[in-house]
């Protein structure tokens, strides 16, 4: 089903069962896989590939227990030129994927997120709301990127890393702040980052580390709790 | 395809390509997303929203190596009023979601599970069979909730926590017992819980902790292995 | 949509909205769920069950930042007799699932992977490219199996384990080597394995362990970093 208001460019290949809701725009030389759902207002650039069974432009939802209520009207999902999105993924309204971004299969990106040019979001990775990711960042498979994070350019986050943004674990209306990861830092697989910590420029966090305090520029930490092994 | 035996209430919105198998009932004011599959016997209350590309009422399956064979005939999947289920999720037959439950995108809930009123199952979270989850529980994104667990009311489980229920890791036909998490306990992100341990009422488990023995009521533990830092 | 070049056996049940691309072969007594996408050249044996909303035979993709470019033309996806694949999963071209393999919901298996007879790939598990998995292996829910791993027969990997294959975290063109896990070894849940380590035959890795060096045959390790507790 293609809504008659959709604007679709030249040389666009649409799979079987694609749903395009109202007010969608798609550039030239775009490939959309089978059973993809493109929700209303989504804007897709040129030379983009969206794989099968993916949802673009989902709106937020909540139940009465959730602290963070859906806010005011979200803008559209904006997808830049040359973006690739895998199968069975879900990307929300109000988010921007800049040109050349790669999003793997089975991943999910919430609203109010910006992902910079040529960055990689691995398969099965989750990015929560209100997080900014720079250019040429690698977020590997299975990472959990919490809300309210800042990830600068050229950061590398290994597989299955976990972050958090609520020191009080739902106990009250405290301000939430995710980790801040400065330019060029590298995080090993399955590391755990506590709320609000800063990982400095070009710092290294070893695999499996539980990072309980800030890591200075160029320092290396390992262990549970994290301890410095190189300055 | 909507099977003629389906009973569908008033003001129900069905997306494109929805499949409704035999003997399904859907209440009033329900929204079903595109390409959703509702398998036979599923019962859905009123004011429910099911997002795109989700499967409701899946039957179990196994291969010859699996210890836990599918049991006798499972009852239907029961979905209460005001439930929300995200995109690309899979929920099995024989399970009950009580009213107001929220299930995120890309999550999966097996058979013989009960989830209490207003509880939250985060995106990409997995709940195994034969587990009971109380009311107003928060299970955050990416958690793995093993089989044979008991999670009481108002528990908070941070992102990416992992649990297990088999001390012998497949070595024999020992009894399986997942962790028991008592009322109001809070578990930090990426914590690891061993089989059969009990986390006491209002206890706190720090992020990245490997919990190797019981935690008493109101105690706080951190580290690998877990040690008490507050009684 | 079924491409006219497809060869489909006897007693095959196809769900609604199934897409079968060119040059696919399907054996006898096969069940294909709703909205399944079977991409070109895929070869499926007999007595196979593929659940709803799954993609079989996906081709690789990349962006300009990715080190590992898609190689030469991949062979087809080969699925043996009696294989079961869950809902919302994604399996790539160039991979072989031997007879009796079970793949859970929401999982993903890349190209150039072989999975031996009767092995289990749990729900939400990810297997990267160029990895070989033996017979009767259990990889539980949520595991991340990196590229360039060797997993021998009868290995057991508990839920949410994480592996890596790049000691330099994207810093250069070093050779990548994932862990090697020898016959009968058992890995506890949420363990972290560093690149290139070997876990010996029948060795045991405790839950939450960060394995930083080789584990000898029959040894048991726990902790962060891993230390021997039994020889």
XYZ file of N, CA, C and O in Angstrom, chain C residues 124-198:
300
model
N 17.553 -14.493 20.096
C 18.262 -13.223 20.227
C 19.782 -13.406 20.184
O 20.522 -12.481 20.510
N 20.266 -14.580 19.800
C 21.713 -14.802 19.663
C 22.169 -14.323 18.293
O 21.407 -14.322 17.326
N 23.440 -13.896 18.253
C 24.032 -13.391 17.015
C 25.293 -14.182 16.720
O 26.139 -14.336 17.605
N 25.428 -14.664 15.521
C 26.658 -15.341 15.101
C 27.250 -14.557 13.936
O 26.593 -14.354 12.915
N 28.511 -14.121 14.109
C 29.159 -13.334 13.061
C 29.782 -14.239 11.993
O 29.816 -15.457 12.124
N 30.351 -13.610 10.995
C 30.856 -14.316 9.820
C 32.088 -15.166 10.130
O 32.817 -14.910 11.074
N 32.281 -16.193 9.305
C 33.519 -16.968 9.287
C 33.736 -17.746 10.579
O 34.869 -17.964 11.013
N 32.656 -18.179 11.199
C 32.727 -18.953 12.441
C 32.188 -20.360 12.195
O 31.230 -20.542 11.451
N 32.831 -21.346 12.839
C 32.433 -22.746 12.678
C 31.956 -23.278 14.019
O 32.668 -23.182 15.014
N 30.769 -23.832 14.025
C 30.162 -24.365 15.243
C 29.907 -25.852 15.015
O 29.355 -26.245 13.983
N 30.346 -26.691 15.981
C 30.265 -28.142 15.830
C 28.863 -28.699 16.035
O 27.863 -27.990 15.937
N 28.821 -29.989 16.348
C 27.570 -30.717 16.528
C 27.132 -30.691 17.989
O 27.965 -30.688 18.900
N 25.833 -30.743 18.173
C 25.252 -30.820 19.529
C 25.779 -29.719 20.452
O 25.940 -29.900 21.652
N 26.054 -28.577 19.886
C 26.460 -27.397 20.661
C 25.195 -26.663 21.126
O 24.203 -26.608 20.392
N 25.249 -26.114 22.342
C 24.170 -25.249 22.807
C 24.708 -23.830 22.976
O 25.619 -23.599 23.770
N 24.149 -22.901 22.229
C 24.465 -21.479 22.399
C 23.180 -20.834 22.882
O 22.201 -20.760 22.146
N 23.188 -20.410 24.146
C 21.917 -19.974 24.725
C 21.543 -18.545 24.322
O 22.289 -17.832 23.646
N 20.374 -18.186 24.783
C 19.740 -16.917 24.425
C 20.668 -15.722 24.623
O 21.345 -15.595 25.627
N 20.677 -14.844 23.671
C 21.344 -13.559 23.826
C 22.850 -13.604 23.701
O 23.517 -12.592 23.950
N 23.432 -14.737 23.316
C 24.895 -14.806 23.161
C 25.347 -14.017 21.941
O 24.654 -13.958 20.926
N 26.555 -13.489 22.049
C 27.199 -12.849 20.911
C 28.429 -13.664 20.527
O 29.433 -13.678 21.262
N 28.358 -14.328 19.406
C 29.438 -15.179 18.894
C 30.118 -14.394 17.781
O 29.540 -14.200 16.709
N 31.320 -13.944 18.056
C 31.998 -13.046 17.123
C 32.483 -13.779 15.856
O 32.342 -14.990 15.746
N 33.075 -13.033 14.962
C 33.632 -13.614 13.737
C 34.915 -14.376 14.053
O 35.562 -14.140 15.066
N 35.247 -15.333 13.178
C 36.537 -16.023 13.254
C 36.680 -16.825 14.542
O 37.749 -16.896 15.144
N 35.584 -17.449 14.996
C 35.615 -18.349 16.151
C 35.546 -19.797 15.681
O 35.015 -20.094 14.617
N 36.060 -20.686 16.548
C 35.862 -22.119 16.340
C 35.247 -22.667 17.624
O 35.824 -22.512 18.709
N 34.089 -23.277 17.491
C 33.396 -23.860 18.645
C 33.216 -25.343 18.336
O 32.542 -25.707 17.378
N 33.858 -26.200 19.140
C 33.836 -27.640 18.843
C 32.552 -28.312 19.347
O 31.703 -27.675 19.968
N 32.465 -29.615 19.118
C 31.249 -30.365 19.442
C 30.913 -30.290 20.932
O 31.788 -30.249 21.794
N 29.643 -30.312 21.223
C 29.110 -30.451 22.585
C 29.526 -29.346 23.543
O 29.487 -29.531 24.764
N 29.922 -28.220 23.016
C 30.166 -27.047 23.868
C 28.819 -26.500 24.348
O 27.815 -26.575 23.634
N 28.820 -25.938 25.567
C 27.631 -25.288 26.131
C 27.994 -23.842 26.468
O 28.897 -23.598 27.274
N 27.300 -22.887 25.885
C 27.545 -21.471 26.177
C 26.270 -20.891 26.765
O 25.222 -20.873 26.111
N 26.359 -20.459 28.031
C 25.190 -19.955 28.743
C 24.699 -18.624 28.182
O 25.333 -18.026 27.306
N 23.582 -18.129 28.706
C 22.959 -16.932 28.150
C 23.865 -15.697 28.199
O 24.619 -15.507 29.153
N 23.772 -14.858 27.195
C 24.325 -13.499 27.211
C 25.845 -13.456 27.231
O 26.426 -12.418 27.585
N 26.519 -14.531 26.842
C 27.986 -14.468 26.778
C 28.422 -13.589 25.619
O 27.763 -13.507 24.588
N 29.577 -12.954 25.815
C 30.092 -12.001 24.836
C 31.512 -12.379 24.454
O 32.319 -12.729 25.313
N 31.825 -12.297 23.198
C 33.150 -12.658 22.694
C 33.674 -11.514 21.829
O 32.914 -10.680 21.366
N 35.001 -11.495 21.605
C 35.527 -10.475 20.693
C 36.705 -11.026 19.923
O 37.285 -12.043 20.295
N 37.048 -10.360 18.851
C 38.081 -10.912 17.966
C 39.122 -9.874 17.539
O 39.931 -10.153 16.678
N 39.092 -8.697 18.166
C 39.980 -7.629 17.690
C 40.651 -6.960 18.888
O 40.090 -6.068 19.523
N 41.866 -7.407 19.204
C 42.585 -6.897 20.372
C 42.842 -5.389 20.280
O 43.064 -4.734 21.288
N 42.785 -4.858 19.070
C 43.152 -3.452 18.883
C 41.933 -2.558 18.643
O 42.078 -1.385 18.327
N 40.765 -3.125 18.815
C 39.524 -2.359 18.774
C 39.480 -1.363 17.618
O 39.291 -0.166 17.824
N 39.660 -1.887 16.443
C 39.492 -1.060 15.258
C 40.635 -0.112 14.961
O 40.543 0.721 14.064
N 41.758 -0.255 15.707
C 42.855 0.704 15.522
C 43.706 0.443 14.286
O 44.544 1.259 13.940
N 43.573 -0.715 13.661
C 44.408 -0.939 12.483
C 44.062 -2.241 11.805
O 43.111 -2.924 12.187
N 44.853 -2.610 10.831
C 44.574 -3.800 10.054
C 45.260 -5.033 10.629
O 45.935 -5.771 9.936
N 45.110 -5.251 11.935
C 45.657 -6.438 12.560
C 44.793 -7.642 12.208
O 43.608 -7.518 11.917
N 45.397 -8.814 12.315
C 44.620 -10.029 12.075
C 43.591 -10.192 13.193
O 43.886 -9.933 14.358
N 42.418 -10.639 12.816
C 41.368 -10.867 13.798
C 41.299 -12.355 14.129
O 41.385 -13.185 13.236
N 41.161 -12.678 15.394
C 40.955 -14.075 15.783
C 40.010 -14.124 16.969
O 40.313 -13.603 18.040
N 38.895 -14.755 16.789
C 37.960 -14.960 17.877
C 38.434 -16.082 18.787
O 39.414 -16.776 18.496
N 37.767 -16.296 19.923
C 38.108 -17.398 20.817
C 37.933 -18.763 20.133
O 37.150 -18.909 19.203
N 38.685 -19.742 20.670
C 38.549 -21.143 20.241
C 38.056 -21.917 21.453
O 38.683 -21.874 22.520
N 36.936 -22.579 21.314
C 36.332 -23.274 22.451
C 36.321 -24.762 22.121
O 35.653 -25.206 21.187
N 37.090 -25.525 22.913
C 37.295 -26.936 22.606
C 36.132 -27.794 23.112
O 35.333 -27.379 23.945
N 36.153 -29.026 22.663
C 35.050 -29.961 22.869
C 34.584 -30.044 24.326
O 35.393 -30.214 25.237
N 33.310 -29.930 24.519
C 32.713 -30.158 25.826
C 32.909 -29.053 26.838
O 32.471 -29.187 27.990
N 33.531 -27.945 26.475
C 33.700 -26.845 27.432
C 32.340 -26.215 27.756
O 31.406 -26.287 26.954
N 32.261 -25.609 28.963
C 31.012 -24.990 29.408
C 31.299 -23.568 29.898
O 32.195 -23.375 30.709
N 30.506 -22.641 29.419
C 30.720 -21.223 29.727
C 29.475 -20.698 30.434
O 28.364 -20.820 29.910
N 29.659 -20.105 31.619
C 28.521 -19.586 32.379
C 27.969 -18.297 31.797
O 28.614 -17.629 30.978
N 26.792 -17.898 32.280
C 26.096 -16.768 31.661
C 26.829 -15.444 31.857
O 27.475 -15.204 32.865
N 26.737 -14.632 30.857
C 27.312 -13.282 30.835
C 28.830 -13.271 31.010
O 29.394 -12.262 31.431
N 29.489 -14.357 30.666
C 30.958 -14.351 30.633
C 31.434 -13.511 29.452
O 30.712 -13.327 28.466
N 32.676 -13.000 29.584
C 33.297 -12.163 28.552
C 34.578 -12.844 28.090
O 35.458 -13.106 28.909
N 34.709 -13.112 26.817
C 35.900 -13.795 26.296
C 36.688 -12.833 25.412
O 36.144 -12.244 24.486
N 37.989 -12.714 25.703
C 38.824 -11.818 24.895
C 39.270 -12.475 23.587
O 39.166 -13.691 23.440
N 39.785 -11.678 22.670
C 40.178 -12.215 21.364
C 41.240 -13.301 21.466
O 42.179 -13.190 22.265
N 41.097 -14.336 20.682
C 42.157 -15.299 20.463
C 42.421 -16.281 21.583
O 43.273 -17.155 21.464
N 41.719 -16.174 22.712
C 41.948 -17.136 23.802
C 41.391 -18.500 23.421
O 40.469 -18.616 22.619
N 41.969 -19.546 24.068
C 41.465 -20.906 23.888
C 40.886 -21.394 25.211
O 41.522 -21.269 26.253
